[in-house]
Coordinates of N, CA and C in Angstrom, one line a residue:
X82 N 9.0 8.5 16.2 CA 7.8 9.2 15.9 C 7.0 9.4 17.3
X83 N 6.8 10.4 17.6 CA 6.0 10.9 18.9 C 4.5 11.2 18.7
X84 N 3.6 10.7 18.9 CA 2.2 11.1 18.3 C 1.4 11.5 19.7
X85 N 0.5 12.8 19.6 CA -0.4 12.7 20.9 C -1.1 12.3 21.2
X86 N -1.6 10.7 20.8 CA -2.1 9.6 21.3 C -1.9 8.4 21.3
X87 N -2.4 7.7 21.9 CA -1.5 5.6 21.8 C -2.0 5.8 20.3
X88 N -1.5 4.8 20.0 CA -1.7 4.2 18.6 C -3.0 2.8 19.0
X89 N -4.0 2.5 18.5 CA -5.1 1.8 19.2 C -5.4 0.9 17.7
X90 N -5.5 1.3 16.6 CA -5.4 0.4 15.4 C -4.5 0.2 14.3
X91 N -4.3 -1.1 14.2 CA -2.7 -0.7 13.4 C -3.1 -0.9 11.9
X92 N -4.3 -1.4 11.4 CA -4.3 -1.6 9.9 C -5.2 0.2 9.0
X93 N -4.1 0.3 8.2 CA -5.1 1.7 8.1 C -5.9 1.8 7.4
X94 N -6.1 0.1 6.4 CA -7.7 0.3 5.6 C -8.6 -0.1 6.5
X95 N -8.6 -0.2 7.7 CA -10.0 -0.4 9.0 C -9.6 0.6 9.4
X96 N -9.2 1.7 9.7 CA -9.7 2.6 9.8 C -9.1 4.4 9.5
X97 N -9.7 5.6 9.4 CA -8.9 6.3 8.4 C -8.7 7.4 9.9
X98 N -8.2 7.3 11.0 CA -7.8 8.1 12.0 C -6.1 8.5 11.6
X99 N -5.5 9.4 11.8 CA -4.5 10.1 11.1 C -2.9 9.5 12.1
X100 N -3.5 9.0 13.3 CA -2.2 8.4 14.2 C -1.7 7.2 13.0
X101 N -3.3 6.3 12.9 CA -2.8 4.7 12.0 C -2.3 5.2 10.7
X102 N -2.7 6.1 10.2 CA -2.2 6.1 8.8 C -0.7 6.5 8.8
X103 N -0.5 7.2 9.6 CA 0.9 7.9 10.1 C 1.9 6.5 10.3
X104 N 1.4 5.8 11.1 CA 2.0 4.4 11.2 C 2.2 3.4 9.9
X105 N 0.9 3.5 9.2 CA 1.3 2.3 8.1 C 1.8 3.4 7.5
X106 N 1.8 4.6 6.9 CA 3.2 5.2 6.3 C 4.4 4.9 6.5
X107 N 5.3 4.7 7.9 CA 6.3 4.1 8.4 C 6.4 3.2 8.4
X108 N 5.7 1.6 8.5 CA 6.3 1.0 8.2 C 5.7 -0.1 7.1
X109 N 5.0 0.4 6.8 CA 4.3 -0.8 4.9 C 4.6 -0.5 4.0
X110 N 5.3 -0.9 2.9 CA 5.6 -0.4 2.1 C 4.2 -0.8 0.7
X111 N 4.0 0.2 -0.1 CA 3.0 0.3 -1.1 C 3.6 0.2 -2.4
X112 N 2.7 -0.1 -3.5 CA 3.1 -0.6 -5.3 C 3.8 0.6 -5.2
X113 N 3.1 1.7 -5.1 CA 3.2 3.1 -5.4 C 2.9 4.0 -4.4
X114 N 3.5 5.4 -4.3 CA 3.7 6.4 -3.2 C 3.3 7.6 -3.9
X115 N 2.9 8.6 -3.0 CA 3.0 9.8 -3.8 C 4.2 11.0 -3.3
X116 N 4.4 12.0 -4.3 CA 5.6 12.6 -4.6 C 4.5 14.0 -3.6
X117 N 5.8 14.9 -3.1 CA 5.1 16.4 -3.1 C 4.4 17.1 -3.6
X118 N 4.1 16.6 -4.9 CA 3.0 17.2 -6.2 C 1.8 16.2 -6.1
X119 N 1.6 14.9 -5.8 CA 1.0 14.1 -5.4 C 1.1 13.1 -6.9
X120 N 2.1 13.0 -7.1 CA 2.6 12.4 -8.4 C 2.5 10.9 -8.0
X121 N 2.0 9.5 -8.8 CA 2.6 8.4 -8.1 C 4.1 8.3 -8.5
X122 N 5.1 7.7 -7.4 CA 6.4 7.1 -7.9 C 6.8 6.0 -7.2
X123 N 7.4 5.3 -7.7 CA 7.6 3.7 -7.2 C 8.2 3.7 -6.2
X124 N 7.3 2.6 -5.4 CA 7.8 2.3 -4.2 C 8.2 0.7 -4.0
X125 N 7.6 0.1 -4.0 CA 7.3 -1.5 -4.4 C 7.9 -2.2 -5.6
X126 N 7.5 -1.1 -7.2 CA 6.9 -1.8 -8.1 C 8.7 -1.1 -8.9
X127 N 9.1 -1.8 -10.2 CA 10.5 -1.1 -10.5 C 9.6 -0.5 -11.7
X128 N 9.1 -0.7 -12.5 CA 8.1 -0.3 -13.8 C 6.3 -0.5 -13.5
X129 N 5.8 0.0 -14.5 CA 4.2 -0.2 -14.2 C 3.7 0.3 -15.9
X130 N 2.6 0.0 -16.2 CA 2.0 0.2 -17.4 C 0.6 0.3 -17.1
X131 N 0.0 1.6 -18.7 CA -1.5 1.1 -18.4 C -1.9 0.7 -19.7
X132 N -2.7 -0.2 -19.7 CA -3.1 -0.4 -21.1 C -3.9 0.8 -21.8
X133 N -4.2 0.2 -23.6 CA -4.7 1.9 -24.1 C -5.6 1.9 -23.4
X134 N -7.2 1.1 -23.1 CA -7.8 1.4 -22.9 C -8.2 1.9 -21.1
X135 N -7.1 1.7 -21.0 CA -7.2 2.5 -19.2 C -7.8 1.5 -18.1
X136 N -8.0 0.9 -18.9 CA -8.6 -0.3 -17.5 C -7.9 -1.3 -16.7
X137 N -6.8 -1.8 -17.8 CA -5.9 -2.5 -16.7 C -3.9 -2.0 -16.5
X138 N -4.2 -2.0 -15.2 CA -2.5 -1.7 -14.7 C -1.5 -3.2 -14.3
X139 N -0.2 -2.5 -15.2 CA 0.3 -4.1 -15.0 C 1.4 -3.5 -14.3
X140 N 2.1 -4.2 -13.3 CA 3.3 -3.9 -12.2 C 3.7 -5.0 -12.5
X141 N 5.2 -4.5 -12.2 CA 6.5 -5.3 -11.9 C 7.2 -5.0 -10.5
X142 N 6.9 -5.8 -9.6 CA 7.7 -5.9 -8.4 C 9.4 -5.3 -8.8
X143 N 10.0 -4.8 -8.0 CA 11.4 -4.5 -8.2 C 12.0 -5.6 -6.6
X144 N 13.4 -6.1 -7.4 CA 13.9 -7.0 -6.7 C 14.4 -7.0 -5.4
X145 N 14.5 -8.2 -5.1 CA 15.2 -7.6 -3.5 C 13.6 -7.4 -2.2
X146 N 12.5 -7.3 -2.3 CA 11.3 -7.3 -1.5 C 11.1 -8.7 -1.0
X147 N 11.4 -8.2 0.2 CA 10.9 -9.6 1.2 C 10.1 -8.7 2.5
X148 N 9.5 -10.3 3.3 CA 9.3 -10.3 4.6 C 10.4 -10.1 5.5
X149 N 9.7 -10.0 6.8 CA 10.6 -10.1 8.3 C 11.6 -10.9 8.7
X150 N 10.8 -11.9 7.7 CA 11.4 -13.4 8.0 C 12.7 -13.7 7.0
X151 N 12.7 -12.9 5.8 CA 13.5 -12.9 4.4 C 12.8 -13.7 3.6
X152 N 11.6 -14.1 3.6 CA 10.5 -14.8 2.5 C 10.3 -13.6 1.3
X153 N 10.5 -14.3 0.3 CA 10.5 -12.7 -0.9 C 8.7 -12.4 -1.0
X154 N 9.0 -11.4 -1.3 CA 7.5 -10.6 -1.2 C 7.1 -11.2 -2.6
X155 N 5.7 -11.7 -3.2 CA 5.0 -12.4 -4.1 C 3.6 -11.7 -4.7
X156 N 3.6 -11.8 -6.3 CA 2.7 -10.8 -6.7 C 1.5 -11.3 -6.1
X157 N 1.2 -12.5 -5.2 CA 0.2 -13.1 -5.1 C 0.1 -12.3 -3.8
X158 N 0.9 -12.0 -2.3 CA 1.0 -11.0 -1.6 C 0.3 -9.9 -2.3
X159 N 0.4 -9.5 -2.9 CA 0.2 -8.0 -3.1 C -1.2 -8.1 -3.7
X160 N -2.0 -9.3 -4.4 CA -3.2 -9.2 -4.6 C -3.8 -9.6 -3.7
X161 N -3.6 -10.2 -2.9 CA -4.0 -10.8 -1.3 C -4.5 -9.1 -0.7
X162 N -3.6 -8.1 -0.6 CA -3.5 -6.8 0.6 C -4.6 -6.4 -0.6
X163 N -4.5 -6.2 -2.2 CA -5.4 -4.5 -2.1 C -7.0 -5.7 -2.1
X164 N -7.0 -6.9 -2.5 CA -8.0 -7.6 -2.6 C -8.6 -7.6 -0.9
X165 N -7.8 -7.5 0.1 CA -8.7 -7.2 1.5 C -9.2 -5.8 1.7
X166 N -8.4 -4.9 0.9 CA -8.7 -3.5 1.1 C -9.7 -3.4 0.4
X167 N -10.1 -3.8 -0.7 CA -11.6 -3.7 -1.6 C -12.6 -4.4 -1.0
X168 N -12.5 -5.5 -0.4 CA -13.7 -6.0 0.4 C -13.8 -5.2 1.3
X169 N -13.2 -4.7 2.5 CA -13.4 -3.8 3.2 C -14.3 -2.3 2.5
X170 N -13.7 -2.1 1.8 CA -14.6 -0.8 1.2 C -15.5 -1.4 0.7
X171 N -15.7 -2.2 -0.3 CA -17.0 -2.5 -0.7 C -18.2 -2.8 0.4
X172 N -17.7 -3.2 1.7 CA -18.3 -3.2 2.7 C -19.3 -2.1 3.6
X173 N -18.8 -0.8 2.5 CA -19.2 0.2 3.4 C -18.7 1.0 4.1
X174 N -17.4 0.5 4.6 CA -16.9 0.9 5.8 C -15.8 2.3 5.1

């Protein structure tokens, strides 16, 4: 990927400049992705549900998700990332 400028922040919920987001598209993977229609389809998750009343979403990790290191990826991981990304926004920012 060739971008016409350095890359200067790497996390893209601090900040919404189109180089970082370009980046964490390449290499983080998300529960969920969107399609050319802007459809979600799994990326992370192998199934997902919503309850009737629309308020809560339940995921299922699909197998085989690890770290760098080969540490398997954990639903507790994944509430850790969107729970920093909601402080961040609730912040304002």
């Amino acid at each position: 990927m060739v971008k016409s400028s350095d890359l200067r922040v790497f996390d893209p919920i601090w900040t919404a400049t189109n180089i970082t987001a370009d980046h964490g598209a390449a290499i983080y993977d998300t529960l969920l992705s969107l399609d050319p229609n802007f459809m979600p389809r799994p990326q992370m998750v192998s199934k997902w549900s919503v309850s009737d009343d629309r308020k809560t979403c339940t995921f299922e990790l699909r197998d085989g998700l690890g770290w760098h290191d080969g540490t398997p990826v954990t639903a507790a991981d994944c509430v850790a990332s969107i729970l920093a990304g909601a402080k961040y926004i609730r912040a304002g920012n």
